[in-house]
């Protein structure tokens, strides 16, 4: 993938914080729950769920990037944290497409310009996963 196919909010190297609600909103899910959501989302999309950032240390958060403003269109269950117009001044770490980006990485590869996780499908999967979880 060449850099001109990448959105301008993906840094050239390392990782950078990006203010949510500008280029994207994000839904954050912790640890194995985030991986379970991603697994079901990938199954539902033929392995192409859209841009997903994984944190490999600490809380092992998974961030699902959706179009800017779209998080407000859904009710997110407990266990899913909304970053976007439903919250103020929140940032998400965005890794570069290649190179050392520890502790962040693209879970399904870096996004192409205009590519996002489908917010309605994500809401459906997150709601099903978190409401079925005994720790939910």
Short mmCIF file of N, CA and C in Angstrom, two decimals:
data_model
loop_
_atom_site.label_atom_id
_atom_site.label_comp_id
_atom_site.label_asym_id
_atom_site.label_seq_id
_atom_site.Cartn_x
_atom_site.Cartn_y
_atom_site.Cartn_z
N UNK A 1 0.85 -1.17 0.00
CA UNK A 1 0.00 0.00 0.00
C UNK A 1 0.89 1.23 0.00
N UNK A 2 0.61 2.15 -0.87
CA UNK A 2 1.38 3.38 -0.90
C UNK A 2 0.76 4.40 0.05
N UNK A 3 1.56 5.37 0.47
CA UNK A 3 1.07 6.35 1.44
C UNK A 3 -0.08 7.19 0.91
N UNK A 4 -0.19 7.40 -0.42
CA UNK A 4 -1.28 8.23 -0.93
C UNK A 4 -2.64 7.54 -0.79
N UNK A 5 -2.66 6.23 -0.56
CA UNK A 5 -3.92 5.53 -0.33
C UNK A 5 -4.34 5.61 1.14
N UNK A 6 -3.42 5.97 2.02
CA UNK A 6 -3.71 6.07 3.44
C UNK A 6 -4.43 7.37 3.75
N UNK A 7 -5.34 7.36 4.72
CA UNK A 7 -5.94 8.63 5.15
C UNK A 7 -4.87 9.56 5.71
N UNK A 8 -5.08 10.84 5.63
CA UNK A 8 -4.07 11.79 6.11
C UNK A 8 -3.92 11.77 7.63
N UNK A 9 -4.83 11.14 8.35
CA UNK A 9 -4.72 11.06 9.80
C UNK A 9 -3.88 9.88 10.28
N UNK A 10 -3.39 9.04 9.36
CA UNK A 10 -2.47 7.96 9.71
C UNK A 10 -1.05 8.53 9.64
N UNK A 11 -0.30 8.49 10.76
CA UNK A 11 1.03 9.09 10.76
C UNK A 11 2.02 8.32 9.87
N UNK A 12 3.07 8.99 9.46
CA UNK A 12 4.09 8.38 8.60
C UNK A 12 4.96 7.38 9.37
N UNK A 13 5.14 7.62 10.68
CA UNK A 13 5.94 6.70 11.49
C UNK A 13 5.46 6.76 12.93
N UNK A 14 5.80 5.74 13.69
CA UNK A 14 5.43 5.68 15.10
C UNK A 14 3.93 5.67 15.30
N UNK A 15 3.46 6.50 16.22
CA UNK A 15 2.03 6.67 16.43
C UNK A 15 1.77 8.08 16.95
N UNK A 16 0.55 8.55 16.72
CA UNK A 16 0.16 9.89 17.15
C UNK A 16 -1.26 9.86 17.69
N UNK A 17 -1.53 10.76 18.63
CA UNK A 17 -2.89 10.91 19.14
C UNK A 17 -3.70 11.73 18.14
N UNK A 18 -4.93 11.30 17.90
CA UNK A 18 -5.84 12.04 17.03
C UNK A 18 -7.12 12.32 17.80
N UNK A 19 -7.60 13.55 17.71
CA UNK A 19 -8.84 13.96 18.35
C UNK A 19 -10.01 13.27 17.65
N UNK A 20 -10.85 12.60 18.44
CA UNK A 20 -11.99 11.91 17.83
C UNK A 20 -13.07 12.92 17.46
N UNK A 21 -13.94 12.52 16.56
CA UNK A 21 -15.01 13.38 16.08
C UNK A 21 -14.61 14.26 14.92
N UNK A 22 -13.33 14.24 14.54
CA UNK A 22 -12.84 15.03 13.41
C UNK A 22 -12.77 14.16 12.15
N UNK A 23 -11.89 13.16 12.19
CA UNK A 23 -11.73 12.24 11.06
C UNK A 23 -12.50 10.95 11.27
N UNK A 24 -12.73 10.60 12.52
CA UNK A 24 -13.41 9.35 12.88
C UNK A 24 -13.92 9.45 14.31
N UNK A 25 -14.86 8.57 14.64
CA UNK A 25 -15.24 8.28 16.02
C UNK A 25 -14.63 6.92 16.32
N UNK A 26 -14.59 6.55 17.58
CA UNK A 26 -14.06 5.23 17.95
C UNK A 26 -14.92 4.62 19.05
N UNK A 27 -15.05 3.32 18.98
CA UNK A 27 -15.69 2.55 20.04
C UNK A 27 -14.62 1.64 20.60
N UNK A 28 -14.43 1.72 21.93
CA UNK A 28 -13.35 0.97 22.59
C UNK A 28 -13.95 -0.15 23.43
N UNK A 29 -13.34 -1.34 23.28
CA UNK A 29 -13.75 -2.51 24.05
C UNK A 29 -12.48 -3.15 24.60
N UNK A 30 -12.52 -3.60 25.84
CA UNK A 30 -11.32 -4.09 26.53
C UNK A 30 -11.05 -5.57 26.30
N UNK A 31 -9.76 -5.89 26.18
CA UNK A 31 -9.21 -7.25 26.25
C UNK A 31 -9.88 -8.28 25.37
N UNK A 32 -10.18 -9.45 25.96
CA UNK A 32 -10.73 -10.56 25.19
C UNK A 32 -12.11 -10.24 24.63
N UNK A 33 -12.84 -9.35 25.27
CA UNK A 33 -14.15 -8.93 24.74
C UNK A 33 -13.97 -8.20 23.41
N UNK A 34 -12.96 -7.32 23.35
CA UNK A 34 -12.68 -6.62 22.11
C UNK A 34 -12.28 -7.58 21.00
N UNK A 35 -11.47 -8.58 21.35
CA UNK A 35 -11.07 -9.59 20.36
C UNK A 35 -12.27 -10.40 19.89
N UNK A 36 -13.20 -10.71 20.81
CA UNK A 36 -14.40 -11.46 20.44
C UNK A 36 -15.28 -10.63 19.50
N UNK A 37 -15.43 -9.34 19.80
CA UNK A 37 -16.19 -8.46 18.91
C UNK A 37 -15.54 -8.43 17.53
N UNK A 38 -14.23 -8.28 17.50
CA UNK A 38 -13.52 -8.24 16.22
C UNK A 38 -13.69 -9.55 15.45
N UNK A 39 -13.59 -10.66 16.14
CA UNK A 39 -13.75 -11.98 15.49
C UNK A 39 -15.12 -12.07 14.80
N UNK A 40 -16.18 -11.71 15.50
CA UNK A 40 -17.52 -11.80 14.93
C UNK A 40 -17.73 -10.76 13.83
N UNK A 41 -17.16 -9.59 14.00
CA UNK A 41 -17.25 -8.56 12.98
C UNK A 41 -16.51 -8.99 11.71
N UNK A 42 -15.34 -9.59 11.87
CA UNK A 42 -14.58 -10.08 10.72
C UNK A 42 -15.35 -11.19 10.00
N UNK A 43 -15.96 -12.09 10.76
CA UNK A 43 -16.78 -13.14 10.14
C UNK A 43 -17.93 -12.56 9.33
N UNK A 44 -18.56 -11.52 9.87
CA UNK A 44 -19.72 -10.92 9.20
C UNK A 44 -19.34 -10.10 7.97
N UNK A 45 -18.05 -9.74 7.84
CA UNK A 45 -17.62 -8.87 6.74
C UNK A 45 -16.64 -9.56 5.79
N UNK A 46 -16.56 -10.86 5.86
CA UNK A 46 -15.63 -11.57 4.99
C UNK A 46 -14.18 -11.24 5.28
N UNK A 47 -13.87 -10.95 6.54
CA UNK A 47 -12.50 -10.66 6.93
C UNK A 47 -12.06 -9.22 6.69
N UNK A 48 -12.99 -8.35 6.32
CA UNK A 48 -12.67 -6.95 6.04
C UNK A 48 -13.53 -6.03 6.91
N UNK A 49 -13.31 -6.01 8.23
CA UNK A 49 -14.17 -5.22 9.10
C UNK A 49 -13.95 -3.71 9.04
N UNK A 50 -12.82 -3.28 8.50
CA UNK A 50 -12.48 -1.86 8.51
C UNK A 50 -11.36 -1.61 9.51
N UNK A 51 -11.03 -0.35 9.75
CA UNK A 51 -9.87 -0.04 10.60
C UNK A 51 -10.13 -0.32 12.09
N UNK A 52 -9.24 -1.13 12.64
CA UNK A 52 -9.31 -1.52 14.05
C UNK A 52 -7.90 -1.40 14.62
N UNK A 53 -7.76 -0.63 15.70
CA UNK A 53 -6.48 -0.44 16.37
C UNK A 53 -6.47 -1.29 17.63
N UNK A 54 -5.36 -1.99 17.83
CA UNK A 54 -5.20 -2.83 19.02
C UNK A 54 -4.07 -2.29 19.87
N UNK A 55 -4.30 -2.29 21.17
CA UNK A 55 -3.28 -1.93 22.14
C UNK A 55 -2.78 -3.25 22.75
N UNK A 56 -1.49 -3.52 22.64
CA UNK A 56 -0.97 -4.82 23.07
C UNK A 56 -0.41 -4.83 24.48
N UNK A 57 -0.56 -3.73 25.21
CA UNK A 57 -0.12 -3.69 26.60
C UNK A 57 -1.23 -3.07 27.43
N UNK A 58 -1.06 -3.06 28.73
CA UNK A 58 -2.05 -2.44 29.61
C UNK A 58 -3.40 -3.12 29.51
N UNK A 59 -4.44 -2.34 29.21
CA UNK A 59 -5.80 -2.86 29.13
C UNK A 59 -6.09 -3.69 27.90
N UNK A 60 -5.10 -3.74 26.96
CA UNK A 60 -5.29 -4.47 25.70
C UNK A 60 -6.59 -4.06 25.02
N UNK A 61 -6.79 -2.74 24.93
CA UNK A 61 -7.99 -2.19 24.31
C UNK A 61 -8.02 -2.44 22.81
N UNK A 62 -9.22 -2.57 22.27
CA UNK A 62 -9.45 -2.63 20.83
C UNK A 62 -10.32 -1.43 20.48
N UNK A 63 -9.86 -0.65 19.50
CA UNK A 63 -10.57 0.55 19.06
C UNK A 63 -11.11 0.32 17.65
N UNK A 64 -12.42 0.41 17.50
CA UNK A 64 -13.08 0.25 16.21
C UNK A 64 -13.37 1.65 15.68
N UNK A 65 -12.78 1.99 14.53
CA UNK A 65 -12.91 3.34 13.98
C UNK A 65 -14.10 3.40 13.02
N UNK A 66 -15.02 4.31 13.33
CA UNK A 66 -16.25 4.47 12.55
C UNK A 66 -16.30 5.91 12.03
N UNK A 67 -17.17 6.20 11.05
CA UNK A 67 -17.21 7.56 10.50
C UNK A 67 -17.48 8.61 11.58
N UNK A 68 -16.86 9.77 11.43
CA UNK A 68 -17.03 10.87 12.38
C UNK A 68 -18.50 11.22 12.53
N UNK A 69 -18.94 11.31 13.78
CA UNK A 69 -20.33 11.67 14.08
C UNK A 69 -21.28 10.50 14.18
N UNK A 70 -20.88 9.33 13.70
CA UNK A 70 -21.82 8.19 13.64
C UNK A 70 -22.03 7.50 14.99
N UNK A 71 -21.14 7.71 15.95
CA UNK A 71 -21.32 7.04 17.25
C UNK A 71 -22.56 7.54 17.97
N UNK A 72 -22.97 8.79 17.72
CA UNK A 72 -24.13 9.37 18.38
C UNK A 72 -25.45 8.77 17.88
N UNK A 73 -25.39 8.04 16.77
CA UNK A 73 -26.60 7.45 16.19
C UNK A 73 -27.00 6.16 16.87
N UNK A 74 -26.19 5.67 17.82
CA UNK A 74 -26.44 4.38 18.44
C UNK A 74 -26.30 4.48 19.95
N UNK A 75 -26.95 3.55 20.63
CA UNK A 75 -26.78 3.41 22.07
C UNK A 75 -25.78 2.29 22.28
N UNK A 76 -24.69 2.60 22.99
CA UNK A 76 -23.61 1.64 23.20
C UNK A 76 -23.74 1.05 24.60
N UNK A 77 -23.66 -0.28 24.71
CA UNK A 77 -23.86 -0.92 26.02
C UNK A 77 -22.67 -0.69 26.95
N UNK A 78 -22.88 -0.89 28.25
CA UNK A 78 -21.76 -0.83 29.20
C UNK A 78 -20.66 -1.79 28.74
N UNK A 79 -19.43 -1.35 28.84
CA UNK A 79 -18.30 -2.14 28.36
C UNK A 79 -17.78 -1.65 27.02
N UNK A 80 -18.57 -0.83 26.33
CA UNK A 80 -18.15 -0.20 25.07
C UNK A 80 -18.09 1.30 25.33
N UNK A 81 -16.91 1.88 25.20
CA UNK A 81 -16.72 3.31 25.44
C UNK A 81 -16.73 4.05 24.12
N UNK A 82 -17.53 5.10 24.07
CA UNK A 82 -17.67 5.91 22.85
C UNK A 82 -16.69 7.07 22.89
N UNK A 83 -15.94 7.25 21.80
CA UNK A 83 -15.06 8.39 21.61
C UNK A 83 -15.56 9.13 20.37
N UNK A 84 -16.10 10.30 20.55
CA UNK A 84 -16.65 11.05 19.42
C UNK A 84 -17.55 12.14 19.93
N UNK A 85 -18.63 12.47 19.19
CA UNK A 85 -19.49 13.57 19.61
C UNK A 85 -20.23 13.30 20.92
N UNK A 86 -20.29 12.03 21.33
CA UNK A 86 -20.94 11.70 22.59
C UNK A 86 -20.03 12.01 23.77
N UNK A 87 -18.78 12.37 23.51
CA UNK A 87 -17.83 12.72 24.57
C UNK A 87 -17.00 13.90 24.06
N UNK A 88 -16.39 14.65 24.98
CA UNK A 88 -15.62 15.84 24.57
C UNK A 88 -14.13 15.60 24.71
N UNK A 89 -13.39 16.13 23.76
CA UNK A 89 -11.93 16.18 23.83
C UNK A 89 -11.29 14.84 24.20
N UNK A 90 -11.59 13.83 23.42
CA UNK A 90 -10.97 12.53 23.64
C UNK A 90 -10.11 12.18 22.44
N UNK A 91 -9.00 11.53 22.74
CA UNK A 91 -8.01 11.19 21.72
C UNK A 91 -7.83 9.69 21.64
N UNK A 92 -7.47 9.22 20.45
CA UNK A 92 -7.14 7.81 20.22
C UNK A 92 -5.77 7.77 19.57
N UNK A 93 -4.93 6.85 20.03
CA UNK A 93 -3.63 6.65 19.42
C UNK A 93 -3.77 5.94 18.08
N UNK A 94 -3.14 6.50 17.06
CA UNK A 94 -3.20 5.92 15.72
C UNK A 94 -1.79 5.53 15.29
N UNK A 95 -1.58 4.24 14.97
CA UNK A 95 -0.25 3.81 14.55
C UNK A 95 0.01 4.10 13.07
N UNK A 96 1.28 4.17 12.72
CA UNK A 96 1.66 4.27 11.31
C UNK A 96 1.30 2.96 10.61
N UNK A 97 1.33 2.99 9.30
CA UNK A 97 1.01 1.78 8.53
C UNK A 97 2.07 0.71 8.69
N UNK A 98 3.32 1.12 8.90
CA UNK A 98 4.44 0.18 8.97
C UNK A 98 5.46 0.65 9.99
N UNK A 99 6.34 -0.24 10.38
CA UNK A 99 7.42 0.13 11.29
C UNK A 99 7.05 -0.12 12.73
N UNK A 100 7.88 0.40 13.63
CA UNK A 100 7.68 0.22 15.06
C UNK A 100 6.59 1.16 15.56
N UNK A 101 5.46 0.61 15.95
CA UNK A 101 4.34 1.40 16.45
C UNK A 101 3.92 0.94 17.85
N UNK A 102 4.78 0.16 18.51
CA UNK A 102 4.46 -0.36 19.84
C UNK A 102 4.04 0.77 20.77
N UNK A 103 3.00 0.62 21.54
CA UNK A 103 2.21 -0.58 21.82
C UNK A 103 0.93 -0.70 20.98
N UNK A 104 0.84 0.07 19.88
CA UNK A 104 -0.35 0.05 19.04
C UNK A 104 -0.07 -0.66 17.73
N UNK A 105 -1.11 -1.26 17.16
CA UNK A 105 -0.99 -1.86 15.83
C UNK A 105 -2.35 -1.89 15.15
N UNK A 106 -2.31 -1.97 13.83
CA UNK A 106 -3.54 -2.16 13.07
C UNK A 106 -3.90 -3.63 13.13
N UNK A 107 -5.05 -3.95 13.61
CA UNK A 107 -5.46 -5.35 13.79
C UNK A 107 -5.75 -6.03 12.46
N UNK A 108 -6.29 -5.30 11.50
CA UNK A 108 -6.64 -5.87 10.20
C UNK A 108 -5.97 -5.11 9.06
N UNK A 109 -4.83 -4.53 9.34
CA UNK A 109 -4.11 -3.75 8.33
C UNK A 109 -4.54 -2.29 8.38
N UNK A 110 -3.68 -1.38 7.91
CA UNK A 110 -4.02 0.05 7.94
C UNK A 110 -5.18 0.35 7.00
N UNK A 111 -5.95 1.39 7.30
CA UNK A 111 -7.13 1.70 6.48
C UNK A 111 -6.77 2.38 5.18
N UNK A 112 -7.66 2.26 4.23
CA UNK A 112 -7.58 3.05 3.00
C UNK A 112 -8.43 4.31 3.21
N UNK A 113 -8.16 5.31 2.42
CA UNK A 113 -8.92 6.56 2.50
C UNK A 113 -10.42 6.26 2.41
N UNK A 114 -11.20 6.79 3.37
CA UNK A 114 -12.66 6.62 3.37
C UNK A 114 -13.16 5.31 3.94
N UNK A 115 -12.27 4.43 4.38
CA UNK A 115 -12.67 3.12 4.91
C UNK A 115 -12.90 3.21 6.42
N UNK A 116 -14.05 2.70 6.88
CA UNK A 116 -14.38 2.66 8.29
C UNK A 116 -15.14 1.39 8.62
N UNK A 117 -15.20 1.06 9.90
CA UNK A 117 -16.06 -0.02 10.39
C UNK A 117 -17.50 0.46 10.24
N UNK A 118 -18.40 -0.43 9.83
CA UNK A 118 -19.81 -0.11 9.70
C UNK A 118 -20.40 0.08 11.10
N UNK A 119 -20.85 1.29 11.46
CA UNK A 119 -21.30 1.54 12.83
C UNK A 119 -22.53 0.74 13.25
N UNK A 120 -23.47 0.53 12.34
CA UNK A 120 -24.68 -0.23 12.68
C UNK A 120 -24.33 -1.69 12.95
N UNK A 121 -23.49 -2.27 12.10
CA UNK A 121 -23.06 -3.66 12.30
C UNK A 121 -22.24 -3.78 13.58
N UNK A 122 -21.34 -2.83 13.80
CA UNK A 122 -20.55 -2.85 15.03
C UNK A 122 -21.44 -2.79 16.26
N UNK A 123 -22.43 -1.90 16.25
CA UNK A 123 -23.35 -1.78 17.37
C UNK A 123 -24.09 -3.10 17.63
N UNK A 124 -24.51 -3.74 16.58
CA UNK A 124 -25.20 -5.02 16.70
C UNK A 124 -24.29 -6.08 17.34
N UNK A 125 -23.05 -6.17 16.86
CA UNK A 125 -22.11 -7.18 17.36
C UNK A 125 -21.69 -6.85 18.79
N UNK A 126 -21.37 -5.59 19.06
CA UNK A 126 -20.96 -5.19 20.41
C UNK A 126 -22.09 -5.46 21.41
N UNK A 127 -23.31 -5.08 21.05
CA UNK A 127 -24.44 -5.30 21.94
C UNK A 127 -24.64 -6.78 22.21
N UNK A 128 -24.58 -7.60 21.18
CA UNK A 128 -24.74 -9.05 21.37
C UNK A 128 -23.63 -9.63 22.23
N UNK A 129 -22.40 -9.24 21.97
CA UNK A 129 -21.25 -9.79 22.72
C UNK A 129 -21.25 -9.34 24.18
N UNK A 130 -21.46 -8.06 24.41
CA UNK A 130 -21.36 -7.55 25.78
C UNK A 130 -22.59 -7.89 26.62
N UNK A 131 -23.73 -8.02 25.99
CA UNK A 131 -24.93 -8.37 26.75
C UNK A 131 -24.99 -9.86 27.06
N UNK A 132 -24.28 -10.67 26.26
CA UNK A 132 -24.22 -12.11 26.52
C UNK A 132 -23.14 -12.46 27.53
N UNK A 133 -22.17 -11.56 27.69
CA UNK A 133 -21.05 -11.81 28.58
C UNK A 133 -21.51 -11.77 30.04
N UNK A 134 -21.12 -12.77 30.86
CA UNK A 134 -21.52 -12.74 32.26
C UNK A 134 -20.93 -11.56 33.02
N UNK A 135 -19.83 -10.98 32.51
CA UNK A 135 -19.22 -9.83 33.16
C UNK A 135 -19.71 -8.53 32.56
N UNK A 136 -20.47 -8.60 31.45
CA UNK A 136 -21.00 -7.64 30.67
C UNK A 136 -21.10 -6.27 30.66
#
